[in-house]
mmCIF file of C-alpha atoms in Angstrom:
data_model
loop_
_atom_site.group_PDB
_atom_site.id
_atom_site.type_symbol
_atom_site.label_atom_id
_atom_site.label_comp_id
_atom_site.label_asym_id
_atom_site.label_seq_id
_atom_site.Cartn_x
_atom_site.Cartn_y
_atom_site.Cartn_z
ATOM 1 C CA MET A 13 -30.915 -13.295 -26.162
ATOM 2 C CA SER A 14 -32.546 -10.480 -28.124
ATOM 3 C CA PHE A 15 -31.033 -7.034 -28.490
ATOM 4 C CA THR A 16 -34.482 -5.547 -29.283
ATOM 5 C CA GLY A 17 -35.286 -2.535 -27.105
ATOM 6 C CA LYS A 18 -34.586 1.122 -26.379
ATOM 7 C CA TYR A 19 -31.446 2.052 -24.489
ATOM 8 C CA GLN A 20 -30.338 5.371 -23.001
ATOM 9 C CA LEU A 21 -26.686 6.346 -22.677
ATOM 10 C CA GLN A 22 -25.589 6.222 -19.015
ATOM 11 C CA SER A 23 -21.861 6.873 -19.260
ATOM 12 C CA GLN A 24 -19.041 7.230 -21.745
ATOM 13 C CA GLU A 25 -15.248 7.293 -21.557
ATOM 14 C CA ASN A 26 -12.812 9.047 -23.919
ATOM 15 C CA PHE A 27 -15.563 10.716 -25.992
ATOM 16 C CA GLU A 28 -13.726 13.912 -26.976
ATOM 17 C CA PRO A 29 -10.344 12.472 -28.084
ATOM 18 C CA PHE A 30 -12.070 9.637 -29.959
ATOM 19 C CA MET A 31 -14.487 11.904 -31.845
ATOM 20 C CA LYS A 32 -11.616 14.253 -32.710
ATOM 21 C CA ALA A 33 -9.672 11.275 -34.134
ATOM 22 C CA LEU A 34 -12.735 10.376 -36.244
ATOM 23 C CA GLY A 35 -12.693 13.870 -37.693
ATOM 24 C CA LEU A 36 -15.675 15.499 -35.981
ATOM 25 C CA SER A 37 -15.426 19.257 -35.490
ATOM 26 C CA ASP A 38 -14.980 20.779 -32.021
ATOM 27 C CA GLU A 39 -18.466 22.266 -32.359
ATOM 28 C CA GLU A 40 -20.039 18.840 -33.087
ATOM 29 C CA ILE A 41 -18.094 17.287 -30.207
ATOM 30 C CA GLN A 42 -19.226 19.979 -27.731
ATOM 31 C CA LYS A 43 -22.859 19.627 -28.886
ATOM 32 C CA GLY A 44 -22.840 15.850 -28.514
ATOM 33 C CA LYS A 45 -20.787 15.252 -25.386
ATOM 34 C CA ASP A 46 -23.490 15.900 -22.759
ATOM 35 C CA ILE A 47 -26.489 14.508 -24.641
ATOM 36 C CA LYS A 48 -27.811 11.191 -23.398
ATOM 37 C CA SER A 49 -28.369 9.507 -26.749
ATOM 38 C CA ILE A 50 -31.133 6.942 -27.217
ATOM 39 C CA SER A 51 -30.423 3.756 -29.173
ATOM 40 C CA GLU A 52 -33.341 1.763 -30.528
ATOM 41 C CA ILE A 53 -32.540 -1.750 -31.700
ATOM 42 C CA VAL A 54 -34.879 -4.076 -33.565
ATOM 43 C CA GLN A 55 -33.553 -7.605 -34.018
ATOM 44 C CA ASP A 56 -35.318 -10.087 -36.266
ATOM 45 C CA GLY A 57 -33.207 -13.235 -36.305
ATOM 46 C CA LYS A 58 -29.957 -12.194 -38.037
ATOM 47 C CA LYS A 59 -31.367 -8.854 -39.264
ATOM 48 C CA PHE A 60 -30.807 -5.716 -37.229
ATOM 49 C CA LYS A 61 -32.139 -2.152 -37.476
ATOM 50 C CA ILE A 62 -30.369 0.318 -35.215
ATOM 51 C CA THR A 63 -31.430 3.944 -34.760
ATOM 52 C CA VAL A 64 -29.299 6.214 -32.567
ATOM 53 C CA THR A 65 -30.758 9.629 -31.725
ATOM 54 C CA THR A 66 -28.384 12.209 -30.251
ATOM 55 C CA GLY A 67 -30.216 15.524 -29.918
ATOM 56 C CA THR A 68 -31.291 16.386 -33.470
ATOM 57 C CA LYS A 69 -28.837 13.967 -35.118
ATOM 58 C CA VAL A 70 -30.311 10.591 -36.087
ATOM 59 C CA LEU A 71 -28.127 7.739 -37.328
ATOM 60 C CA ARG A 72 -29.908 4.717 -38.870
ATOM 61 C CA ASN A 73 -28.218 1.500 -39.900
ATOM 62 C CA GLU A 74 -29.527 -1.880 -41.023
ATOM 63 C CA PHE A 75 -27.489 -5.030 -41.429
ATOM 64 C CA THR A 76 -27.656 -8.806 -41.506
ATOM 65 C CA ILE A 77 -25.128 -10.829 -39.489
ATOM 66 C CA GLY A 78 -22.383 -12.210 -41.758
ATOM 67 C CA GLU A 79 -23.350 -10.153 -44.840
ATOM 68 C CA GLU A 80 -21.487 -7.119 -46.140
ATOM 69 C CA CYS A 81 -23.495 -3.920 -45.729
ATOM 70 C CA GLU A 82 -23.120 -0.163 -45.860
ATOM 71 C CA ILE A 83 -22.918 1.583 -42.489
ATOM 72 C CA GLU A 84 -23.294 5.303 -41.893
ATOM 73 C CA MET A 85 -20.518 6.394 -39.564
ATOM 74 C CA LEU A 86 -20.673 9.134 -36.908
ATOM 75 C CA THR A 87 -19.132 11.541 -39.421
ATOM 76 C CA GLY A 88 -21.991 10.956 -41.871
ATOM 77 C CA GLU A 89 -19.639 9.069 -44.197
ATOM 78 C CA LYS A 90 -20.874 5.705 -45.510
ATOM 79 C CA ALA A 91 -18.548 2.704 -45.483
ATOM 80 C CA LYS A 92 -18.705 -1.028 -46.192
ATOM 81 C CA ALA A 93 -18.840 -3.191 -43.086
ATOM 82 C CA LEU A 94 -19.277 -6.767 -41.997
ATOM 83 C CA VAL A 95 -20.975 -7.464 -38.671
ATOM 84 C CA GLN A 96 -20.397 -10.811 -36.953
ATOM 85 C CA MET A 97 -22.046 -12.278 -33.880
ATOM 86 C CA GLU A 98 -20.161 -14.032 -31.116
ATOM 87 C CA GLY A 99 -22.351 -16.205 -28.895
ATOM 88 C CA ASP A 100 -25.840 -14.733 -28.576
ATOM 89 C CA ASN A 101 -24.950 -11.391 -26.973
ATOM 90 C CA LYS A 102 -21.939 -9.876 -28.783
ATOM 91 C CA LEU A 103 -21.791 -7.993 -32.100
ATOM 92 C CA ILE A 104 -18.433 -7.253 -33.703
ATOM 93 C CA ALA A 105 -17.984 -4.903 -36.656
ATOM 94 C CA ASN A 106 -14.954 -3.597 -38.513
ATOM 95 C CA VAL A 107 -15.440 -0.402 -40.509
ATOM 96 C CA LYS A 108 -12.521 1.478 -42.101
ATOM 97 C CA GLY A 109 -9.980 0.610 -39.396
ATOM 98 C CA LEU A 110 -12.528 1.103 -36.609
ATOM 99 C CA LYS A 111 -13.445 -1.947 -34.527
ATOM 100 C CA SER A 112 -16.761 -1.903 -32.673
ATOM 101 C CA VAL A 113 -17.734 -4.503 -30.075
ATOM 102 C CA THR A 114 -21.262 -4.302 -28.658
ATOM 103 C CA GLU A 115 -22.160 -6.602 -25.783
ATOM 104 C CA LEU A 116 -25.548 -7.129 -24.144
ATOM 105 C CA HIS A 117 -25.761 -8.170 -20.457
ATOM 106 C CA GLY A 118 -29.323 -8.161 -19.124
ATOM 107 C CA ASP A 119 -30.575 -4.576 -19.518
ATOM 108 C CA THR A 120 -27.141 -3.073 -20.172
ATOM 109 C CA ILE A 121 -25.405 -2.621 -23.519
ATOM 110 C CA THR A 122 -21.693 -1.863 -23.555
ATOM 111 C CA ASN A 123 -20.172 -0.612 -26.802
ATOM 112 C CA VAL A 124 -16.390 -0.333 -27.121
ATOM 113 C CA MET A 125 -14.921 1.241 -30.243
ATOM 114 C CA THR A 126 -11.214 1.111 -31.014
ATOM 115 C CA LEU A 127 -9.362 3.218 -33.557
ATOM 116 C CA GLY A 128 -5.596 2.682 -33.526
ATOM 117 C CA ASP A 129 -4.596 3.028 -29.863
ATOM 118 C CA LEU A 130 -7.699 5.060 -28.908
ATOM 119 C CA THR A 131 -10.660 3.402 -27.198
ATOM 120 C CA TYR A 132 -14.129 4.863 -26.641
ATOM 121 C CA LYS A 133 -16.574 3.120 -24.302
ATOM 122 C CA ARG A 134 -20.327 3.743 -23.994
ATOM 123 C CA VAL A 135 -22.654 2.106 -21.494
ATOM 124 C CA SER A 136 -26.428 2.269 -22.080
ATOM 125 C CA LYS A 137 -29.360 0.904 -20.070
ATOM 126 C CA ARG A 138 -32.695 -0.398 -21.351
ATOM 127 C CA ILE A 139 -35.532 2.104 -20.813
#
């Protein structure tokens, strides 16, 4: 199953408390909370390029499954990460105490991020 495609955010849960815990300012949180971000994923075997556009903010990350890489976080900070694949439709990453699980089911991508006891869930559909 290939992750390649463009996906638009459909729904999210716990956005504000999670972003606050990450250290984003109230102004950044208010700007981003109602924008339907677009995620573009290009998968080439074990190599991934992910571009997330939220309004004027663009986050680009590239990684290879099983190899350490540098990921730009939502705060703009860069951190070392290791992304693993479970089966052919689930990506799991751990970055600075943040766990991210991204699962593809048909045309829907669900991303659940956990930081301590806070969980943030995003659901996006292929466009």
